[in-house]
Amino acid sequence: MGTIMIYEIMGTAMLTLLGCGVVANHTLAKTGGHGGGPLMIHWGWGLGVFVGVYAAYKTGAHLNPAVTIGLLVSGAGEYAPGIPITVGTTLAYFAAEMIGAFLGAVFVWLAYRNHYDQTEDQATVLGTFSTAPGIRSYGWNVLTEIIATFVLVFIILNFGNTPVDLGPLAVALLVVAIGASLGGPTGYAINPARDLGPRIAHALVPIKGKGGSDWSYAWVPIVGPVIGAIIAGLVVQMGF
């Protein structure tokens, strides 16, 4: 349990630090990367995953409750070598992923503190922490997250079936692909912890004129990824 907490917190914090960090670099006022474009964000998130996977190698580097749920539903025997699937280990993964995501977002705020104070647009500030839809339509937003998370979890669960051992690079490229192809409508949370942990951080850290944390939307990047992960796990369990 201690190993799960230590490594998943570290890995998810690295993921969120670099992922939310690239959004902050792109959107906040007077940054060196201001206006870098969406591909900069997609690659930043992909490389954040790359780093996070290495940091959490001992626990299988879930970094995402959706991945944990997908493994659970797929009928896997272990979450990682030597880590059985039990109620306790499942809850430990969930807790560590949430804590890590929260901490990573807090460190982004610390790194960009002066730039947050120079950014007046509240939506821009919130967007460095959590996702938001381009067009707010809850049903369609949930469907987008279901589709994107299905792709993520289904392919991750099938990585072991390919003879090419790309390791963390494969996951990183998968995230870049999802962001570039499916990220437009909702910002591709595809990870309940990645959205909820930083959203809580946004609510707590002192940013001048930051506005609300858009809690009315917060359920979408939780429900959508969970459903997508369950579907992916069931499809894998059927033998795909």
mmCIF file of C-alpha atoms in Angstrom, residues 11-199:
data_model
loop_
_atom_site.group_PDB
_atom_site.id
_atom_site.type_symbol
_atom_site.label_atom_id
_atom_site.label_comp_id
_atom_site.label_asym_id
_atom_site.label_seq_id
_atom_site.Cartn_x
_atom_site.Cartn_y
_atom_site.Cartn_z
ATOM 1 C CA GLY A 11 4.028 9.810 -11.105
ATOM 2 C CA THR A 12 0.661 11.567 -11.223
ATOM 3 C CA ALA A 13 2.171 14.746 -9.782
ATOM 4 C CA MET A 14 4.802 14.728 -12.542
ATOM 5 C CA LEU A 15 2.096 14.159 -15.155
ATOM 6 C CA THR A 16 -0.028 17.037 -13.896
ATOM 7 C CA LEU A 17 2.902 19.362 -13.261
ATOM 8 C CA LEU A 18 4.110 19.087 -16.849
ATOM 9 C CA GLY A 19 0.638 18.789 -18.400
ATOM 10 C CA CYS A 20 -1.008 21.708 -16.625
ATOM 11 C CA GLY A 21 2.331 23.484 -16.865
ATOM 12 C CA VAL A 22 2.355 23.438 -20.655
ATOM 13 C CA VAL A 23 -1.174 24.882 -20.696
ATOM 14 C CA ALA A 24 -0.036 27.635 -18.313
ATOM 15 C CA ASN A 25 2.985 28.348 -20.503
ATOM 16 C CA HIS A 26 0.752 28.616 -23.570
ATOM 17 C CA THR A 27 -2.074 30.720 -22.138
ATOM 18 C CA LEU A 28 -0.927 32.850 -19.196
ATOM 19 C CA ALA A 29 0.253 36.411 -19.674
ATOM 20 C CA LYS A 30 3.913 37.220 -20.367
ATOM 21 C CA THR A 31 5.214 33.645 -20.435
ATOM 22 C CA GLY A 32 8.012 32.506 -22.713
ATOM 23 C CA GLY A 33 5.722 30.027 -24.458
ATOM 24 C CA HIS A 34 2.684 32.288 -24.765
ATOM 25 C CA GLY A 35 0.583 31.438 -27.813
ATOM 26 C CA GLY A 36 2.501 28.261 -28.605
ATOM 27 C CA GLY A 37 -0.580 26.612 -30.068
ATOM 28 C CA PRO A 38 -2.561 23.431 -29.455
ATOM 29 C CA LEU A 39 0.144 21.056 -30.688
ATOM 30 C CA MET A 40 2.461 22.439 -28.012
ATOM 31 C CA ILE A 41 -0.188 21.460 -25.453
ATOM 32 C CA HIS A 42 -0.714 17.981 -26.924
ATOM 33 C CA TRP A 43 3.007 17.234 -26.936
ATOM 34 C CA GLY A 44 3.418 18.707 -23.474
ATOM 35 C CA TRP A 45 0.747 16.417 -22.066
ATOM 36 C CA GLY A 46 2.168 13.434 -23.930
ATOM 37 C CA LEU A 47 5.641 14.070 -22.560
ATOM 38 C CA GLY A 48 4.118 14.621 -19.117
ATOM 39 C CA VAL A 49 2.737 11.096 -19.340
ATOM 40 C CA PHE A 50 6.142 9.870 -20.542
ATOM 41 C CA VAL A 51 7.842 11.309 -17.447
ATOM 42 C CA GLY A 52 5.059 10.185 -15.109
ATOM 43 C CA VAL A 53 5.262 6.590 -16.289
ATOM 44 C CA TYR A 54 8.965 6.455 -15.506
ATOM 45 C CA ALA A 55 8.387 7.991 -12.074
ATOM 46 C CA ALA A 56 5.731 5.406 -11.166
ATOM 47 C CA TYR A 57 7.291 2.343 -12.810
ATOM 48 C CA LYS A 58 7.118 0.182 -9.665
ATOM 49 C CA THR A 59 3.320 0.320 -9.517
ATOM 50 C CA GLY A 60 2.547 -0.023 -13.218
ATOM 51 C CA ALA A 61 2.191 3.751 -13.609
ATOM 52 C CA HIS A 62 -1.592 3.932 -13.755
ATOM 53 C CA LEU A 63 -1.598 7.720 -13.092
ATOM 54 C CA ASN A 64 -5.305 7.661 -13.883
ATOM 55 C CA PRO A 65 -8.342 6.108 -12.144
ATOM 56 C CA ALA A 66 -9.691 5.207 -15.586
ATOM 57 C CA VAL A 67 -6.661 2.960 -16.199
ATOM 58 C CA THR A 68 -7.116 1.378 -12.779
ATOM 59 C CA ILE A 69 -10.809 0.773 -13.502
ATOM 60 C CA GLY A 70 -10.038 -0.621 -16.946
ATOM 61 C CA LEU A 71 -7.605 -3.147 -15.482
ATOM 62 C CA LEU A 72 -10.098 -4.084 -12.771
ATOM 63 C CA VAL A 73 -12.926 -4.700 -15.248
ATOM 64 C CA SER A 74 -10.715 -6.486 -17.800
ATOM 65 C CA GLY A 75 -10.164 -9.418 -15.471
ATOM 66 C CA ALA A 76 -6.441 -8.816 -14.968
ATOM 67 C CA GLY A 77 -4.880 -10.711 -12.085
ATOM 68 C CA GLU A 78 -2.636 -7.905 -10.851
ATOM 69 C CA TYR A 79 -2.435 -4.134 -11.103
ATOM 70 C CA ALA A 80 1.329 -4.476 -11.456
ATOM 71 C CA PRO A 81 3.818 -7.263 -10.734
ATOM 72 C CA GLY A 82 3.386 -8.181 -7.067
ATOM 73 C CA ILE A 83 0.371 -5.895 -6.527
ATOM 74 C CA PRO A 84 -2.865 -7.934 -6.371
ATOM 75 C CA ILE A 85 -6.241 -6.498 -7.274
ATOM 76 C CA THR A 86 -8.105 -5.986 -4.007
ATOM 77 C CA VAL A 87 -10.448 -3.381 -2.570
ATOM 78 C CA GLY A 88 -7.557 -1.931 -0.577
ATOM 79 C CA THR A 89 -5.128 -1.636 -3.476
ATOM 80 C CA THR A 90 -7.842 -0.190 -5.715
ATOM 81 C CA LEU A 91 -8.647 2.538 -3.193
ATOM 82 C CA ALA A 92 -4.929 3.208 -2.706
ATOM 83 C CA TYR A 93 -4.501 3.803 -6.449
ATOM 84 C CA PHE A 94 -7.500 6.149 -6.521
ATOM 85 C CA ALA A 95 -6.288 8.111 -3.498
ATOM 86 C CA ALA A 96 -2.708 8.402 -4.750
ATOM 87 C CA GLU A 97 -3.791 9.524 -8.210
ATOM 88 C CA MET A 98 -6.007 12.245 -6.739
ATOM 89 C CA ILE A 99 -3.356 13.484 -4.315
ATOM 90 C CA GLY A 100 -0.687 13.491 -7.018
ATOM 91 C CA ALA A 101 -2.885 15.423 -9.454
ATOM 92 C CA PHE A 102 -3.681 18.007 -6.792
ATOM 93 C CA LEU A 103 -0.026 18.468 -5.841
ATOM 94 C CA GLY A 104 1.116 18.761 -9.449
ATOM 95 C CA ALA A 105 -1.373 21.579 -10.042
ATOM 96 C CA VAL A 106 -0.246 23.386 -6.903
ATOM 97 C CA PHE A 107 3.342 23.291 -8.123
ATOM 98 C CA VAL A 108 2.244 24.725 -11.479
ATOM 99 C CA TRP A 109 0.684 27.634 -9.589
ATOM 100 C CA LEU A 110 3.895 28.142 -7.628
ATOM 101 C CA ALA A 111 6.010 28.104 -10.793
ATOM 102 C CA TYR A 112 3.740 30.572 -12.608
ATOM 103 C CA ARG A 113 2.494 32.609 -9.650
ATOM 104 C CA ASN A 114 3.424 36.024 -11.049
ATOM 105 C CA HIS A 115 1.911 35.157 -14.415
ATOM 106 C CA TYR A 116 -1.373 34.133 -12.812
ATOM 107 C CA ASP A 117 -1.535 37.542 -11.178
ATOM 108 C CA GLN A 118 -0.982 39.196 -14.580
ATOM 109 C CA THR A 119 -3.764 37.186 -16.286
ATOM 110 C CA GLU A 120 -7.183 38.795 -16.017
ATOM 111 C CA ASP A 121 -9.354 36.315 -17.921
ATOM 112 C CA GLN A 122 -10.903 33.892 -15.429
ATOM 113 C CA ALA A 123 -11.538 31.154 -17.995
ATOM 114 C CA THR A 124 -7.867 31.230 -19.003
ATOM 115 C CA VAL A 125 -6.781 30.821 -15.394
ATOM 116 C CA LEU A 126 -9.180 27.924 -14.774
ATOM 117 C CA GLY A 127 -8.132 26.310 -18.052
ATOM 118 C CA THR A 128 -4.609 25.821 -16.739
ATOM 119 C CA PHE A 129 -6.051 23.651 -13.968
ATOM 120 C CA SER A 130 -9.023 21.777 -15.395
ATOM 121 C CA THR A 131 -10.858 21.079 -18.644
ATOM 122 C CA ALA A 132 -13.825 22.902 -20.149
ATOM 123 C CA PRO A 133 -15.966 22.236 -23.214
ATOM 124 C CA GLY A 134 -15.740 24.258 -26.391
ATOM 125 C CA ILE A 135 -19.534 23.981 -26.636
ATOM 126 C CA ARG A 136 -21.293 23.203 -23.357
ATOM 127 C CA SER A 137 -23.705 20.336 -24.012
ATOM 128 C CA TYR A 138 -23.404 17.875 -21.150
ATOM 129 C CA GLY A 139 -24.631 14.773 -22.953
ATOM 130 C CA TRP A 140 -22.357 15.278 -25.933
ATOM 131 C CA ASN A 141 -19.470 16.318 -23.682
ATOM 132 C CA VAL A 142 -19.817 13.062 -21.723
ATOM 133 C CA LEU A 143 -19.940 11.075 -24.965
ATOM 134 C CA THR A 144 -16.733 12.714 -26.182
ATOM 135 C CA GLU A 145 -14.970 11.790 -22.935
ATOM 136 C CA ILE A 146 -16.311 8.231 -23.163
ATOM 137 C CA ILE A 147 -14.949 7.815 -26.685
ATOM 138 C CA ALA A 148 -11.553 9.368 -25.926
ATOM 139 C CA THR A 149 -11.089 7.394 -22.703
ATOM 140 C CA PHE A 150 -12.131 4.163 -24.397
ATOM 141 C CA VAL A 151 -9.350 4.706 -26.932
ATOM 142 C CA LEU A 152 -6.843 5.423 -24.151
ATOM 143 C CA VAL A 153 -7.682 2.464 -21.921
ATOM 144 C CA PHE A 154 -8.362 -0.067 -24.682
ATOM 145 C CA ILE A 155 -5.010 0.587 -26.347
ATOM 146 C CA ILE A 156 -3.118 0.626 -23.033
ATOM 147 C CA LEU A 157 -4.629 -2.739 -22.123
ATOM 148 C CA ASN A 158 -3.513 -4.101 -25.482
ATOM 149 C CA PHE A 159 0.046 -2.824 -25.379
ATOM 150 C CA GLY A 160 1.161 -6.171 -23.947
ATOM 151 C CA ASN A 161 -0.093 -7.959 -27.070
ATOM 152 C CA THR A 162 2.356 -6.286 -29.422
ATOM 153 C CA PRO A 163 5.942 -7.491 -29.973
ATOM 154 C CA VAL A 164 7.223 -3.901 -30.117
ATOM 155 C CA ASP A 165 8.403 -2.783 -26.666
ATOM 156 C CA LEU A 166 8.150 1.005 -26.737
ATOM 157 C CA GLY A 167 7.483 1.344 -22.997
ATOM 158 C CA PRO A 168 6.417 4.811 -21.798
ATOM 159 C CA LEU A 169 6.905 6.278 -25.271
ATOM 160 C CA ALA A 170 3.911 4.303 -26.534
ATOM 161 C CA VAL A 171 1.619 5.809 -23.893
ATOM 162 C CA ALA A 172 2.994 9.290 -24.548
ATOM 163 C CA LEU A 173 2.307 9.032 -28.285
ATOM 164 C CA LEU A 174 -1.161 7.655 -27.577
ATOM 165 C CA VAL A 175 -1.999 10.714 -25.462
ATOM 166 C CA VAL A 176 -0.663 13.053 -28.168
ATOM 167 C CA ALA A 177 -2.833 11.254 -30.733
ATOM 168 C CA ILE A 178 -5.952 11.496 -28.569
ATOM 169 C CA GLY A 179 -5.348 15.180 -27.882
ATOM 170 C CA ALA A 180 -4.779 16.047 -31.526
ATOM 171 C CA SER A 181 -7.739 14.011 -32.801
ATOM 172 C CA LEU A 182 -10.345 14.038 -30.016
ATOM 173 C CA GLY A 183 -9.272 16.858 -27.710
ATOM 174 C CA GLY A 184 -11.168 19.700 -29.354
ATOM 175 C CA PRO A 185 -14.674 19.352 -27.866
ATOM 176 C CA THR A 186 -13.805 18.912 -24.178
ATOM 177 C CA GLY A 187 -10.057 19.315 -23.707
ATOM 178 C CA TYR A 188 -9.657 15.506 -23.337
ATOM 179 C CA ALA A 189 -9.607 15.022 -19.586
ATOM 180 C CA ILE A 190 -9.613 11.200 -20.093
ATOM 181 C CA ASN A 191 -8.579 11.046 -16.424
ATOM 182 C CA PRO A 192 -10.889 11.862 -13.486
ATOM 183 C CA ALA A 193 -7.966 12.649 -11.178
ATOM 184 C CA ARG A 194 -6.266 14.900 -13.720
ATOM 185 C CA ASP A 195 -9.355 17.125 -13.798
ATOM 186 C CA LEU A 196 -10.749 16.914 -10.262
ATOM 187 C CA GLY A 197 -7.437 17.219 -8.368
ATOM 188 C CA PRO A 198 -6.375 20.414 -10.169
ATOM 189 C CA ARG A 199 -9.928 21.795 -10.008
#
